[in-house]
Amino acid sequence: MEYDILIQGGTIVDGTGQAGFTGDVGILGEKIVRIGRLEPGEGTNVIQAQGMVVCPGFIDAHCHTDVYAADCPDAAGKIMQGVTTDVCGLCGDSPAPVGEGNLREYIRRREYKLPGSEPAEACTFGEYRDRMNRLGNTTNMALFTGNANLRVHGVGYENRAASDGRWNR
Ligand SMILES: [Zn+2]
């Protein structure tokens, strides 16, 4: 069988709970098509993995990659750790939605973040998501909309109940 990529001789930990085992992983396109003792075909990119672990990407179940993803779309810091999926927005804030009327205050309150990582213009959550997709982020991103963003988007920074249904954008 032909493979685009063949990862040979690594210790495969497949995530099922069984012990790791030595084997090869054959990849065609973007899919693993075979695991076992495999031989490369002509033109196969062979990666020697003896002494290394071959496993599915890890999920970082709580991170803030959404804040700096636009500045580091290659996500080298994540990929080098084996993280391929980031779950973001769990702490109640997110880079979107940010309404036009609250943009300046939003930026002021987040000045401690990495420079350049905050939105310079108002954006909806969909606009943020589309921007990240255009940048071609390396990791998969599971995004929660921050509950603080929803409140601020709805009622601004006023200390009042969010009860009248107005939106500030
Ligand atoms: Zn957090």
PDB file of C-alpha atoms and ligand atoms in Angstrom:
ATOM      1  CA  MET A   1       0.000   0.000   0.000  1.00  0.00           C
ATOM      2  CA  GLU A   2       1.226   3.484  -0.782  1.00  0.00           C
ATOM      3  CA  TYR A   3       1.541   6.061   1.968  1.00  0.00           C
ATOM      4  CA  ASP A   4       2.320   9.730   1.804  1.00  0.00           C
ATOM      5  CA  ILE A   5       3.906   9.529   5.223  1.00  0.00           C
ATOM      6  CA  LEU A   6       5.121   6.472   7.113  1.00  0.00           C
ATOM      7  CA  ILE A   7       6.076   6.858  10.757  1.00  0.00           C
ATOM      8  CA  GLN A   8       8.265   3.859  11.480  1.00  0.00           C
ATOM      9  CA  GLY A   9       9.298   2.120  14.653  1.00  0.00           C
ATOM     10  CA  GLY A  10       7.752   4.386  17.241  1.00  0.00           C
ATOM     11  CA  THR A  11       5.971   3.306  20.401  1.00  0.00           C
ATOM     12  CA  ILE A  12       2.330   3.738  19.479  1.00  0.00           C
ATOM     13  CA  VAL A  13       0.033   4.886  22.270  1.00  0.00           C
ATOM     14  CA  ASP A  14      -3.367   4.988  20.634  1.00  0.00           C
ATOM     15  CA  GLY A  15      -5.443   6.458  23.437  1.00  0.00           C
ATOM     16  CA  THR A  16      -7.586   3.346  23.968  1.00  0.00           C
ATOM     17  CA  GLY A  17      -5.946   2.565  27.296  1.00  0.00           C
ATOM     18  CA  GLN A  18      -3.918  -0.389  26.083  1.00  0.00           C
ATOM     19  CA  ALA A  19      -0.176  -0.411  26.613  1.00  0.00           C
ATOM     20  CA  GLY A  20       2.020   1.208  23.995  1.00  0.00           C
ATOM     21  CA  PHE A  21       3.381  -1.084  21.282  1.00  0.00           C
ATOM     22  CA  THR A  22       6.060  -0.798  18.642  1.00  0.00           C
ATOM     23  CA  GLY A  23       4.737  -0.291  15.139  1.00  0.00           C
ATOM     24  CA  ASP A  24       4.424   1.868  12.054  1.00  0.00           C
ATOM     25  CA  VAL A  25       1.722   4.364  11.114  1.00  0.00           C
ATOM     26  CA  GLY A  26       0.805   4.800   7.443  1.00  0.00           C
ATOM     27  CA  ILE A  27      -0.775   8.108   6.457  1.00  0.00           C
ATOM     28  CA  LEU A  28      -2.433   8.877   3.143  1.00  0.00           C
ATOM     29  CA  GLY A  29      -3.637  12.415   2.633  1.00  0.00           C
ATOM     30  CA  GLU A  30      -4.814  13.549   6.047  1.00  0.00           C
ATOM     31  CA  LYS A  31      -5.815  10.113   7.325  1.00  0.00           C
ATOM     32  CA  ILE A  32      -4.127   7.259   9.128  1.00  0.00           C
ATOM     33  CA  VAL A  33      -4.897   4.337   6.836  1.00  0.00           C
ATOM     34  CA  ARG A  34      -2.923   1.538   8.482  1.00  0.00           C
ATOM     35  CA  ILE A  35      -1.047   0.644  11.639  1.00  0.00           C
ATOM     36  CA  GLY A  36       1.279  -2.336  11.870  1.00  0.00           C
ATOM     37  CA  ARG A  37       4.589  -3.406  10.346  1.00  0.00           C
ATOM     38  CA  LEU A  38       4.583  -1.400   7.130  1.00  0.00           C
ATOM     39  CA  GLU A  39       6.961  -0.831   4.240  1.00  0.00           C
ATOM     40  CA  PRO A  40       7.293   2.508   2.466  1.00  0.00           C
ATOM     41  CA  GLY A  41       6.340   2.851  -1.176  1.00  0.00           C
ATOM     42  CA  GLU A  42       8.201   4.941  -3.705  1.00  0.00           C
ATOM     43  CA  GLY A  43       8.015   8.596  -2.756  1.00  0.00           C
ATOM     44  CA  THR A  44       6.823   7.904   0.780  1.00  0.00           C
ATOM     45  CA  ASN A  45       8.104  10.398   3.327  1.00  0.00           C
ATOM     46  CA  VAL A  46       9.512   8.164   6.065  1.00  0.00           C
ATOM     47  CA  ILE A  47       9.841   9.451   9.592  1.00  0.00           C
ATOM     48  CA  GLN A  48      12.005   7.291  11.830  1.00  0.00           C
ATOM     49  CA  ALA A  49      10.456   7.282  15.290  1.00  0.00           C
ATOM     50  CA  GLN A  50      12.481   4.689  17.179  1.00  0.00           C
ATOM     51  CA  GLY A  51      12.670   5.675  20.822  1.00  0.00           C
ATOM     52  CA  MET A  52       9.757   8.100  20.438  1.00  0.00           C
ATOM     53  CA  VAL A  53       6.066   7.949  21.288  1.00  0.00           C
ATOM     54  CA  VAL A  54       3.528   8.221  18.464  1.00  0.00           C
ATOM     55  CA  CYS A  55       0.089   9.206  19.729  1.00  0.00           C
ATOM     56  CA  PRO A  56      -2.976  11.291  18.895  1.00  0.00           C
ATOM     57  CA  GLY A  57      -2.658  15.011  19.546  1.00  0.00           C
ATOM     58  CA  PHE A  58      -3.405  16.175  23.048  1.00  0.00           C
ATOM     59  CA  ILE A  59      -6.322  18.388  23.971  1.00  0.00           C
ATOM     60  CA  ASP A  60      -5.498  21.399  26.123  1.00  0.00           C
ATOM     61  CA  ALA A  61      -8.834  21.553  27.888  1.00  0.00           C
ATOM     62  CA  HIS A  62      -8.293  25.017  29.354  1.00  0.00           C
ATOM     63  CA  CYS A  63      -6.088  27.548  27.664  1.00  0.00           C
ATOM     64  CA  HIS A  64      -6.061  31.108  26.365  1.00  0.00           C
ATOM     65  CA  THR A  65      -4.737  30.489  22.897  1.00  0.00           C
ATOM     66  CA  ASP A  66      -7.630  32.507  21.476  1.00  0.00           C
ATOM     67  CA  VAL A  67      -6.018  35.686  22.796  1.00  0.00           C
ATOM     68  CA  TYR A  68      -2.745  35.277  20.918  1.00  0.00           C
ATOM     69  CA  ALA A  69      -3.718  32.959  18.056  1.00  0.00           C
ATOM     70  CA  ALA A  70      -3.683  35.825  15.569  1.00  0.00           C
ATOM     71  CA  ASP A  71      -0.072  36.610  16.463  1.00  0.00           C
ATOM     72  CA  CYS A  72       1.143  32.994  16.513  1.00  0.00           C
ATOM     73  CA  PRO A  73      -0.940  31.037  13.990  1.00  0.00           C
ATOM     74  CA  ASP A  74       1.756  28.366  13.709  1.00  0.00           C
ATOM     75  CA  ALA A  75       1.186  27.609  17.420  1.00  0.00           C
ATOM     76  CA  ALA A  76       4.718  26.233  17.693  1.00  0.00           C
ATOM     77  CA  GLY A  77       4.549  26.308  21.493  1.00  0.00           C
ATOM     78  CA  LYS A  78       1.520  24.029  21.419  1.00  0.00           C
ATOM     79  CA  ILE A  79       2.593  21.700  18.629  1.00  0.00           C
ATOM     80  CA  MET A  80       5.989  21.094  20.239  1.00  0.00           C
ATOM     81  CA  GLN A  81       4.128  19.851  23.340  1.00  0.00           C
ATOM     82  CA  GLY A  82       1.897  17.566  21.288  1.00  0.00           C
ATOM     83  CA  VAL A  83      -1.191  19.746  21.720  1.00  0.00           C
ATOM     84  CA  THR A  84      -3.354  19.786  18.601  1.00  0.00           C
ATOM     85  CA  THR A  85      -6.654  21.004  20.055  1.00  0.00           C
ATOM     86  CA  ASP A  86      -7.153  24.074  22.229  1.00  0.00           C
ATOM     87  CA  VAL A  87     -10.292  24.748  24.255  1.00  0.00           C
ATOM     88  CA  CYS A  88     -10.578  28.494  24.907  1.00  0.00           C
ATOM     89  CA  GLY A  89     -12.909  31.005  26.527  1.00  0.00           C
ATOM     90  CA  LEU A  90     -13.580  29.110  29.756  1.00  0.00           C
ATOM     91  CA  CYS A  91     -12.566  31.936  32.102  1.00  0.00           C
ATOM     92  CA  GLY A  92     -15.391  34.151  30.937  1.00  0.00           C
ATOM     93  CA  ASP A  93     -13.625  36.392  28.484  1.00  0.00           C
ATOM     94  CA  SER A  94     -12.776  35.997  24.828  1.00  0.00           C
ATOM     95  CA  PRO A  95     -11.519  38.181  21.955  1.00  0.00           C
ATOM     96  CA  ALA A  96     -15.089  38.467  20.668  1.00  0.00           C
ATOM     97  CA  PRO A  97     -17.692  39.735  20.608  1.00  0.00           C
ATOM     98  CA  VAL A  98     -16.426  43.248  21.223  1.00  0.00           C
ATOM     99  CA  GLY A  99     -18.897  45.987  20.386  1.00  0.00           C
ATOM    100  CA  GLU A 100     -17.903  49.327  18.834  1.00  0.00           C
ATOM    101  CA  GLY A 101     -19.164  51.262  21.850  1.00  0.00           C
ATOM    102  CA  ASN A 102     -17.054  49.241  24.281  1.00  0.00           C
ATOM    103  CA  LEU A 103     -13.878  48.697  22.277  1.00  0.00           C
ATOM    104  CA  ARG A 104     -11.762  51.373  23.993  1.00  0.00           C
ATOM    105  CA  GLU A 105     -12.695  50.224  27.498  1.00  0.00           C
ATOM    106  CA  TYR A 106     -12.252  46.580  26.536  1.00  0.00           C
ATOM    107  CA  ILE A 107      -8.697  47.280  25.355  1.00  0.00           C
ATOM    108  CA  ARG A 108      -7.899  49.409  28.432  1.00  0.00           C
ATOM    109  CA  ARG A 109      -8.980  46.656  30.814  1.00  0.00           C
ATOM    110  CA  ARG A 110      -6.832  44.094  29.032  1.00  0.00           C
ATOM    111  CA  GLU A 111      -3.619  46.092  28.736  1.00  0.00           C
ATOM    112  CA  TYR A 112      -1.729  43.421  30.665  1.00  0.00           C
ATOM    113  CA  LYS A 113      -2.136  40.996  27.748  1.00  0.00           C
ATOM    114  CA  LEU A 114       0.473  40.507  25.053  1.00  0.00           C
ATOM    115  CA  PRO A 115       0.807  43.592  22.844  1.00  0.00           C
ATOM    116  CA  GLY A 116      -0.982  43.260  19.550  1.00  0.00           C
ATOM    117  CA  SER A 117      -3.041  40.337  20.709  1.00  0.00           C
ATOM    118  CA  GLU A 118      -6.258  42.210  21.286  1.00  0.00           C
ATOM    119  CA  PRO A 119      -8.786  43.207  18.655  1.00  0.00           C
ATOM    120  CA  ALA A 120      -8.119  46.662  17.216  1.00  0.00           C
ATOM    121  CA  GLU A 121     -11.667  46.906  15.963  1.00  0.00           C
ATOM    122  CA  ALA A 122     -15.063  45.686  16.999  1.00  0.00           C
ATOM    123  CA  CYS A 123     -15.912  42.200  15.891  1.00  0.00           C
ATOM    124  CA  THR A 124     -18.590  39.598  16.279  1.00  0.00           C
ATOM    125  CA  PHE A 125     -17.732  36.103  17.339  1.00  0.00           C
ATOM    126  CA  GLY A 126     -18.302  34.914  13.764  1.00  0.00           C
ATOM    127  CA  GLU A 127     -15.903  37.553  12.427  1.00  0.00           C
ATOM    128  CA  TYR A 128     -13.270  36.464  14.944  1.00  0.00           C
ATOM    129  CA  ARG A 129     -13.723  32.803  13.995  1.00  0.00           C
ATOM    130  CA  ASP A 130     -13.492  33.636  10.269  1.00  0.00           C
ATOM    131  CA  ARG A 131     -10.294  35.628  10.870  1.00  0.00           C
ATOM    132  CA  MET A 132      -8.702  32.726  12.723  1.00  0.00           C
ATOM    133  CA  ASN A 133      -9.666  30.358   9.926  1.00  0.00           C
ATOM    134  CA  ARG A 134      -8.161  32.705   7.306  1.00  0.00           C
ATOM    135  CA  LEU A 135      -4.906  32.815   9.275  1.00  0.00           C
ATOM    136  CA  GLY A 136      -4.793  29.039   9.132  1.00  0.00           C
ATOM    137  CA  ASN A 137      -4.221  28.260  12.774  1.00  0.00           C
ATOM    138  CA  THR A 138      -2.271  25.072  13.230  1.00  0.00           C
ATOM    139  CA  THR A 139      -4.254  23.761  16.196  1.00  0.00           C
ATOM    140  CA  ASN A 140      -7.934  22.941  16.227  1.00  0.00           C
ATOM    141  CA  MET A 141      -9.739  25.460  18.384  1.00  0.00           C
ATOM    142  CA  ALA A 142     -12.877  24.816  20.389  1.00  0.00           C
ATOM    143  CA  LEU A 143     -14.073  28.297  21.310  1.00  0.00           C
ATOM    144  CA  PHE A 144     -16.434  29.375  24.048  1.00  0.00           C
ATOM    145  CA  THR A 145     -17.799  32.885  23.912  1.00  0.00           C
ATOM    146  CA  GLY A 146     -16.810  34.618  27.123  1.00  0.00           C
ATOM    147  CA  ASN A 147     -19.789  35.322  29.384  1.00  0.00           C
ATOM    148  CA  ALA A 148     -18.213  38.680  30.283  1.00  0.00           C
ATOM    149  CA  ASN A 149     -18.103  39.580  26.601  1.00  0.00           C
ATOM    150  CA  LEU A 150     -21.775  38.791  26.213  1.00  0.00           C
ATOM    151  CA  ARG A 151     -22.682  40.957  29.189  1.00  0.00           C
ATOM    152  CA  VAL A 152     -20.483  43.853  28.055  1.00  0.00           C
ATOM    153  CA  HIS A 153     -21.743  43.467  24.497  1.00  0.00           C
ATOM    154  CA  GLY A 154     -25.275  43.685  25.832  1.00  0.00           C
ATOM    155  CA  VAL A 155     -25.115  46.305  28.602  1.00  0.00           C
ATOM    156  CA  GLY A 156     -21.591  47.748  28.468  1.00  0.00           C
ATOM    157  CA  TYR A 157     -19.637  48.280  31.674  1.00  0.00           C
ATOM    158  CA  GLU A 158     -22.565  49.745  33.596  1.00  0.00           C
ATOM    159  CA  ASN A 159     -23.479  48.244  36.966  1.00  0.00           C
ATOM    160  CA  ARG A 160     -27.058  47.327  36.141  1.00  0.00           C
ATOM    161  CA  ALA A 161     -29.125  44.282  35.346  1.00  0.00           C
ATOM    162  CA  ALA A 162     -29.085  43.037  31.776  1.00  0.00           C
ATOM    163  CA  SER A 163     -32.807  43.049  31.396  1.00  0.00           C
ATOM    164  CA  ASP A 164     -33.915  45.392  28.640  1.00  0.00           C
ATOM    165  CA  GLY A 165     -32.579  43.571  25.587  1.00  0.00           C
ATOM    166  CA  ARG A 166     -30.513  46.457  24.170  1.00  0.00           C
ATOM    167  CA  TRP A 167     -27.296  45.776  22.309  1.00  0.00           C
ATOM    168  CA  ASN A 168     -24.442  48.231  22.130  1.00  0.00           C
ATOM    169  CA  ARG A 169     -23.101  47.396  18.722  1.00  0.00           C
TER     170      ARG A 169
HETATM  171 ZN    ZN B   1      -8.574  30.396  31.911  1.00  0.00          ZN
END
